[in-house]
PDB file of C-alpha atoms in Angstrom:
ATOM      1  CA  UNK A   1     -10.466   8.578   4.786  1.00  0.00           C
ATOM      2  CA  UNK A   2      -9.069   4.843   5.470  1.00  0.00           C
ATOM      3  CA  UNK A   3      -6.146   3.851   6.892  1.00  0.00           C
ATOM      4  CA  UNK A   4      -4.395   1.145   7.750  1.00  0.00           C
ATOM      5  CA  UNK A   5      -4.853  -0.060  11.890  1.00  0.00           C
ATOM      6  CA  UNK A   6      -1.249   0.064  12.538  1.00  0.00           C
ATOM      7  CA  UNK A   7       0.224   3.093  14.777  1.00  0.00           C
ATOM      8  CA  UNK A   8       2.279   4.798  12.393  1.00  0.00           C
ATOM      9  CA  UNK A   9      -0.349   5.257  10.035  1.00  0.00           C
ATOM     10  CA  UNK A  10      -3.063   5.828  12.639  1.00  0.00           C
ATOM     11  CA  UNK A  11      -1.544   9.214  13.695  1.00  0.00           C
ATOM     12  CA  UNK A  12      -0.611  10.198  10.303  1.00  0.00           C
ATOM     13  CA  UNK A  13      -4.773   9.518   9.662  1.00  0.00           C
ATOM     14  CA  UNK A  14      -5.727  11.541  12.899  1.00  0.00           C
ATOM     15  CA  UNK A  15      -3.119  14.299  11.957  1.00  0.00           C
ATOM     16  CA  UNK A  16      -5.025  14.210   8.085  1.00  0.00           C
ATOM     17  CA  UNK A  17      -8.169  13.623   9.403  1.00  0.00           C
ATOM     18  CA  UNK A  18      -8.129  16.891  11.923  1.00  0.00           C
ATOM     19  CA  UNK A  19      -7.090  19.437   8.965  1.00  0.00           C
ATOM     20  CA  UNK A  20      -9.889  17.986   6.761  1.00  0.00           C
ATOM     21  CA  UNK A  21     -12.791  17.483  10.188  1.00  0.00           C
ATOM     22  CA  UNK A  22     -12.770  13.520   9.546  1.00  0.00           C
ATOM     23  CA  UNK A  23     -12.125  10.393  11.112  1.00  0.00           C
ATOM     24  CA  UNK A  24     -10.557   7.515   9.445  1.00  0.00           C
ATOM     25  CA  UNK A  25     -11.898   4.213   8.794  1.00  0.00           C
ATOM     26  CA  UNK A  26      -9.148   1.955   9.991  1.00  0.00           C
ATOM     27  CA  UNK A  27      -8.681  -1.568   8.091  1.00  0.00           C
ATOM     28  CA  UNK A  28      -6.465  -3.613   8.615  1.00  0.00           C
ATOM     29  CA  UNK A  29      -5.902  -5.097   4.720  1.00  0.00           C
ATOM     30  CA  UNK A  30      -4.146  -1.699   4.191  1.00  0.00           C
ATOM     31  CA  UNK A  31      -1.048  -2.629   6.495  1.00  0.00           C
ATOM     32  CA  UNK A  32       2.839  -3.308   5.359  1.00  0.00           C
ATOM     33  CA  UNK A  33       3.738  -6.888   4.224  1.00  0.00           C
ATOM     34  CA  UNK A  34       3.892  -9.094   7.171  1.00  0.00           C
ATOM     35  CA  UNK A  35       7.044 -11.037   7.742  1.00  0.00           C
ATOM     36  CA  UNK A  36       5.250 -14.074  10.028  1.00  0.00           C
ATOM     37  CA  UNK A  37       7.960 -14.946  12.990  1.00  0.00           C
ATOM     38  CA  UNK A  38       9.872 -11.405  11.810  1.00  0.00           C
ATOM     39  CA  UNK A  39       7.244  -9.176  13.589  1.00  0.00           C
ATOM     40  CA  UNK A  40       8.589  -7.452  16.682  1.00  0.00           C
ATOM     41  CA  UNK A  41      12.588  -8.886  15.897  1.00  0.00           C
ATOM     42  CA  UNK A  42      15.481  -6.695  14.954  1.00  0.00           C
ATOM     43  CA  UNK A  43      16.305  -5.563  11.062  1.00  0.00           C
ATOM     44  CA  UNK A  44      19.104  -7.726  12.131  1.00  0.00           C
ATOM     45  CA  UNK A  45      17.203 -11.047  12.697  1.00  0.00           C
ATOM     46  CA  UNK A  46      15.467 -10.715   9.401  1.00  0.00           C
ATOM     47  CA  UNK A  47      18.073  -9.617   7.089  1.00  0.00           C
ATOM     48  CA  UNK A  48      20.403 -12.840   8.251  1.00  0.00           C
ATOM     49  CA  UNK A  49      17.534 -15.305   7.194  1.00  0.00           C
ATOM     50  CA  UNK A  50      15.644 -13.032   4.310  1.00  0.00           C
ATOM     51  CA  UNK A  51      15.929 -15.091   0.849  1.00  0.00           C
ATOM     52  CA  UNK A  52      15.130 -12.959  -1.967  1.00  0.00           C
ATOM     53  CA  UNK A  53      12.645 -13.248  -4.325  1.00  0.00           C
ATOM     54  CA  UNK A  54      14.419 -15.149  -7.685  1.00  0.00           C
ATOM     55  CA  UNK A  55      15.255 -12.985 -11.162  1.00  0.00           C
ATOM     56  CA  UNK A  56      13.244 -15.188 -12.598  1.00  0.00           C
ATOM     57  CA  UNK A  57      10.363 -17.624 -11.688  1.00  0.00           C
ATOM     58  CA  UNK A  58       7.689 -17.255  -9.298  1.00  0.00           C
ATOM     59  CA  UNK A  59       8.312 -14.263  -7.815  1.00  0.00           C
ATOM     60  CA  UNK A  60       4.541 -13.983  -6.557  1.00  0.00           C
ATOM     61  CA  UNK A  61       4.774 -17.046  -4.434  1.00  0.00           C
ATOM     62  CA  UNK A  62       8.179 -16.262  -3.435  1.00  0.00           C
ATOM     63  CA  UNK A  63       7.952 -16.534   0.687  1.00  0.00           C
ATOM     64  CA  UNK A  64      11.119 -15.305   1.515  1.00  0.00           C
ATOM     65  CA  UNK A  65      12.562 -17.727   3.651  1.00  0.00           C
ATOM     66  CA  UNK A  66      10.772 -16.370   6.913  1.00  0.00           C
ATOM     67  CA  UNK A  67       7.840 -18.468   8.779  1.00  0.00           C
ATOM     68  CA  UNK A  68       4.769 -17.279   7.981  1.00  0.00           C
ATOM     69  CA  UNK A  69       5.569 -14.529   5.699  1.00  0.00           C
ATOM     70  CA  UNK A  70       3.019 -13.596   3.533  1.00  0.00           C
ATOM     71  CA  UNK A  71       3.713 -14.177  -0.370  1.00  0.00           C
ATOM     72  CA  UNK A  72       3.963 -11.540  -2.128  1.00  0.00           C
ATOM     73  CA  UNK A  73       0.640 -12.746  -4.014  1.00  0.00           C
ATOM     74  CA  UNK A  74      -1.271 -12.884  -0.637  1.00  0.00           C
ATOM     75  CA  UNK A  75      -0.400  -9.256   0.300  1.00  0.00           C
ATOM     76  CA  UNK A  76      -1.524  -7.983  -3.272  1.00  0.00           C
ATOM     77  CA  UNK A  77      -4.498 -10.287  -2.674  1.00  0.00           C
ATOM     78  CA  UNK A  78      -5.482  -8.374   0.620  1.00  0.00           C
ATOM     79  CA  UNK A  79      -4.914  -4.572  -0.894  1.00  0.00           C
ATOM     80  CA  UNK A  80      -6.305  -5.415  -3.467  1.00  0.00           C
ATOM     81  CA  UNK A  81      -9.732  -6.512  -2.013  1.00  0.00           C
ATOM     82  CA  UNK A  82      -9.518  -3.622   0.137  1.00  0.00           C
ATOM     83  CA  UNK A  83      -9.527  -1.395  -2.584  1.00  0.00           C
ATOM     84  CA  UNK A  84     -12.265  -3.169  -4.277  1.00  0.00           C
ATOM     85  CA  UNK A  85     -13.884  -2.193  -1.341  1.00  0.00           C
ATOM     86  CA  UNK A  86     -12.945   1.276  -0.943  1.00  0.00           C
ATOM     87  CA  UNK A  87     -13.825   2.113  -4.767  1.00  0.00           C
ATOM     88  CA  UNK A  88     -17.313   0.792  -4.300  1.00  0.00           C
ATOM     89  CA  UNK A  89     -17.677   3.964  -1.636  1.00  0.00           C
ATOM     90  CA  UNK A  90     -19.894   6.914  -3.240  1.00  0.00           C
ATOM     91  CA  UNK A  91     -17.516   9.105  -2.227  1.00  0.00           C
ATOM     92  CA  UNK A  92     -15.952  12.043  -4.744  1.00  0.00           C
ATOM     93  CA  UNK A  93     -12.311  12.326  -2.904  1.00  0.00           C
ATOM     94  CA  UNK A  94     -10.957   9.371  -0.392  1.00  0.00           C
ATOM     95  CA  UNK A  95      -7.609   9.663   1.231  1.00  0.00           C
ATOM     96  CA  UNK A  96      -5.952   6.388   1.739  1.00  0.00           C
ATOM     97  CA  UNK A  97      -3.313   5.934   4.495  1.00  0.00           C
ATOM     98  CA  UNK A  98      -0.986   3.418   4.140  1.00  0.00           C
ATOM     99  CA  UNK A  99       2.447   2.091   3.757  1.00  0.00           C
ATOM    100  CA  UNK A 100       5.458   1.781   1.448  1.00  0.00           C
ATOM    101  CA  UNK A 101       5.275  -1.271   0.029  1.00  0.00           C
ATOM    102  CA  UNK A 102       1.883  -1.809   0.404  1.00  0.00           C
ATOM    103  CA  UNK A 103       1.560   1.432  -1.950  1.00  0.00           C
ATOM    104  CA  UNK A 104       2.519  -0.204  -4.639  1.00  0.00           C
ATOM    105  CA  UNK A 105      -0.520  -2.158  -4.993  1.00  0.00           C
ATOM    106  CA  UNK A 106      -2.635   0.334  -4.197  1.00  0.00           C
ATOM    107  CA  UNK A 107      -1.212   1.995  -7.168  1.00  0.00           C
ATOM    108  CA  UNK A 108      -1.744  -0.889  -8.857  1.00  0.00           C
ATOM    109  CA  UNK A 109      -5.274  -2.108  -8.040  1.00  0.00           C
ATOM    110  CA  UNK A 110      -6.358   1.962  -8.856  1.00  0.00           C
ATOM    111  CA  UNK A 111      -4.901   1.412 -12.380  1.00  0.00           C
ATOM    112  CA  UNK A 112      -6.115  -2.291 -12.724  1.00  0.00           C
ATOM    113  CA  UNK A 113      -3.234  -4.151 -13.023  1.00  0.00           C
ATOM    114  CA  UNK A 114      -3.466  -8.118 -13.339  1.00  0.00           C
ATOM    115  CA  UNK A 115      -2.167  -9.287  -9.687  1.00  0.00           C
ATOM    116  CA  UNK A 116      -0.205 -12.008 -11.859  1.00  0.00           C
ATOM    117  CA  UNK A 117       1.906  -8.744 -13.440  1.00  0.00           C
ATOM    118  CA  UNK A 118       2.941  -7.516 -10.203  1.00  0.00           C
ATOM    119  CA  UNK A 119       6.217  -9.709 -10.112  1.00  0.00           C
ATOM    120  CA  UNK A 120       8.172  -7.198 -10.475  1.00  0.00           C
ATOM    121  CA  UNK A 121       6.769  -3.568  -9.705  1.00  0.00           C
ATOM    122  CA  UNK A 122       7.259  -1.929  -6.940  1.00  0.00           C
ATOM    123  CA  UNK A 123       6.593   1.872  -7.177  1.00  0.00           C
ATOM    124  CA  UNK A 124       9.045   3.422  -4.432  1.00  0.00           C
ATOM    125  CA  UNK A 125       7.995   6.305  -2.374  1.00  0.00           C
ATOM    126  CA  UNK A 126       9.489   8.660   0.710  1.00  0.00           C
ATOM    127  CA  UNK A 127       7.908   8.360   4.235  1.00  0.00           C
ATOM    128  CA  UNK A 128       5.011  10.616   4.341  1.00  0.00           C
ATOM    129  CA  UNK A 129       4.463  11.392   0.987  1.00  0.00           C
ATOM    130  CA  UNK A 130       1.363  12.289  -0.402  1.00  0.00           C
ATOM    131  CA  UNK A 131      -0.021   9.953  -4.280  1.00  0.00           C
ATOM    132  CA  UNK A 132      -2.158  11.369  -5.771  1.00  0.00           C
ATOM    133  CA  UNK A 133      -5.028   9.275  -7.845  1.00  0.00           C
ATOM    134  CA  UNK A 134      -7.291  10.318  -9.758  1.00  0.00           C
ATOM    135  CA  UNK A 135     -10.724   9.445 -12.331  1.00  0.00           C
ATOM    136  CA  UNK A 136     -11.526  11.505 -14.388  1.00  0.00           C
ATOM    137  CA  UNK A 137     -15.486  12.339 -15.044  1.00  0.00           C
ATOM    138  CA  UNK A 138     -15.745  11.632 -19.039  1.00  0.00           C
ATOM    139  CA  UNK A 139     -13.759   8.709 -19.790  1.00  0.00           C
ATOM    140  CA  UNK A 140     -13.849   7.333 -15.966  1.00  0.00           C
ATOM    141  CA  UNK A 141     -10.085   6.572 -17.101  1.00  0.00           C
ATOM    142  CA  UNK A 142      -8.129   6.476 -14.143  1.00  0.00           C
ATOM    143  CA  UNK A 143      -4.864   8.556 -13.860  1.00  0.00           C
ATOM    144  CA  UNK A 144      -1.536   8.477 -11.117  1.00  0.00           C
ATOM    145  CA  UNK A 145      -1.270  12.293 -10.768  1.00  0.00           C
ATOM    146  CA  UNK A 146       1.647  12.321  -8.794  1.00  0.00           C
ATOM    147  CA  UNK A 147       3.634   9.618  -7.285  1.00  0.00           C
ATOM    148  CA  UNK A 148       5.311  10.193  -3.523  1.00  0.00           C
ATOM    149  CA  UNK A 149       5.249  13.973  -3.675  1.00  0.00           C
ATOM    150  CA  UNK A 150       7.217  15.700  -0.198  1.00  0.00           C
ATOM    151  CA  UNK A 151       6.675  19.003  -1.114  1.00  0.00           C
ATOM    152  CA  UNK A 152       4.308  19.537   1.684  1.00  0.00           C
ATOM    153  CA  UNK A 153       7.158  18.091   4.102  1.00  0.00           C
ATOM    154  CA  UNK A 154       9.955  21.335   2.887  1.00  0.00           C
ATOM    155  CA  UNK A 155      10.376  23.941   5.247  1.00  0.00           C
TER     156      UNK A 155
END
């Protein structure tokens, strides 16, 4: 199991990692989008100065207006070597714990997507959802099995 370093995902990890008898690998490309100067402010602070990203245009450079904000072609950048790393694991199942946002290129990294095509995708999922990814053993083609599933969260 890896998960990102950040709190939230931490104890979602141990919670995981104490069903299945495992500990996670923490790393810290697998956290949200930072927001530079945003971190630690109000909703508030950022939504009054948050630019969003054009229709058109570059979209993958787009900064958002906020100091230090990573791009949203930086942030790909760093999942996306992070799961370059985890897929080079000889492991049969991995769990990945992660983020919303950051999710999305996950999803997109497992199913090879250019990082220039990632624009505009974003594959929206609940708050403790489980994705499920998967290769198969013939083709080694490599299938999204189930996207955000909260079953496991009713009743």
């Amino acid at each position: 199991m890896i998960s990102s370093d950040l709190r939230r995902t931490r104890r979602t990890a141990q919670e995981i990692g104490g069903l299945l008898g495992v500990e996670a690998a923490l790393d810290p490309r697998l956290r949200e989008k930072s927001y530079g100067e945003a971190e630690g402010r109000p909703q508030e602070w950022l939504d009054k100065r948050f630019v969003p990203p054009p229709a058109t245009g570059d979209r993958m450079g787009h900064d958002e207006g906020i100091e230090g904000a990573e791009t949203r072609a930086e942030f790909a950048g760093r999942i996306y070597e992070a799961m370059d790393g985890i897929l080079r694991r000889p492991y049969e199942h991995q769990a990945i714990v992660t983020h919303g946002f950051a999710l999305t290129f996950v999803v997109a990294a497992w199913i090879g997507m250019p990082i220039d095509s990632l624009g505009h995708v974003n594959f929206r999922v609940a708050s403790g959802s489980i994705t499920h990814l998967r290769e198969d053993d013939f083709f080694h083609n490599r299938q999204l099995v189930r996207l955000g599933d909260t079953r496991h969260l009713e009743g």
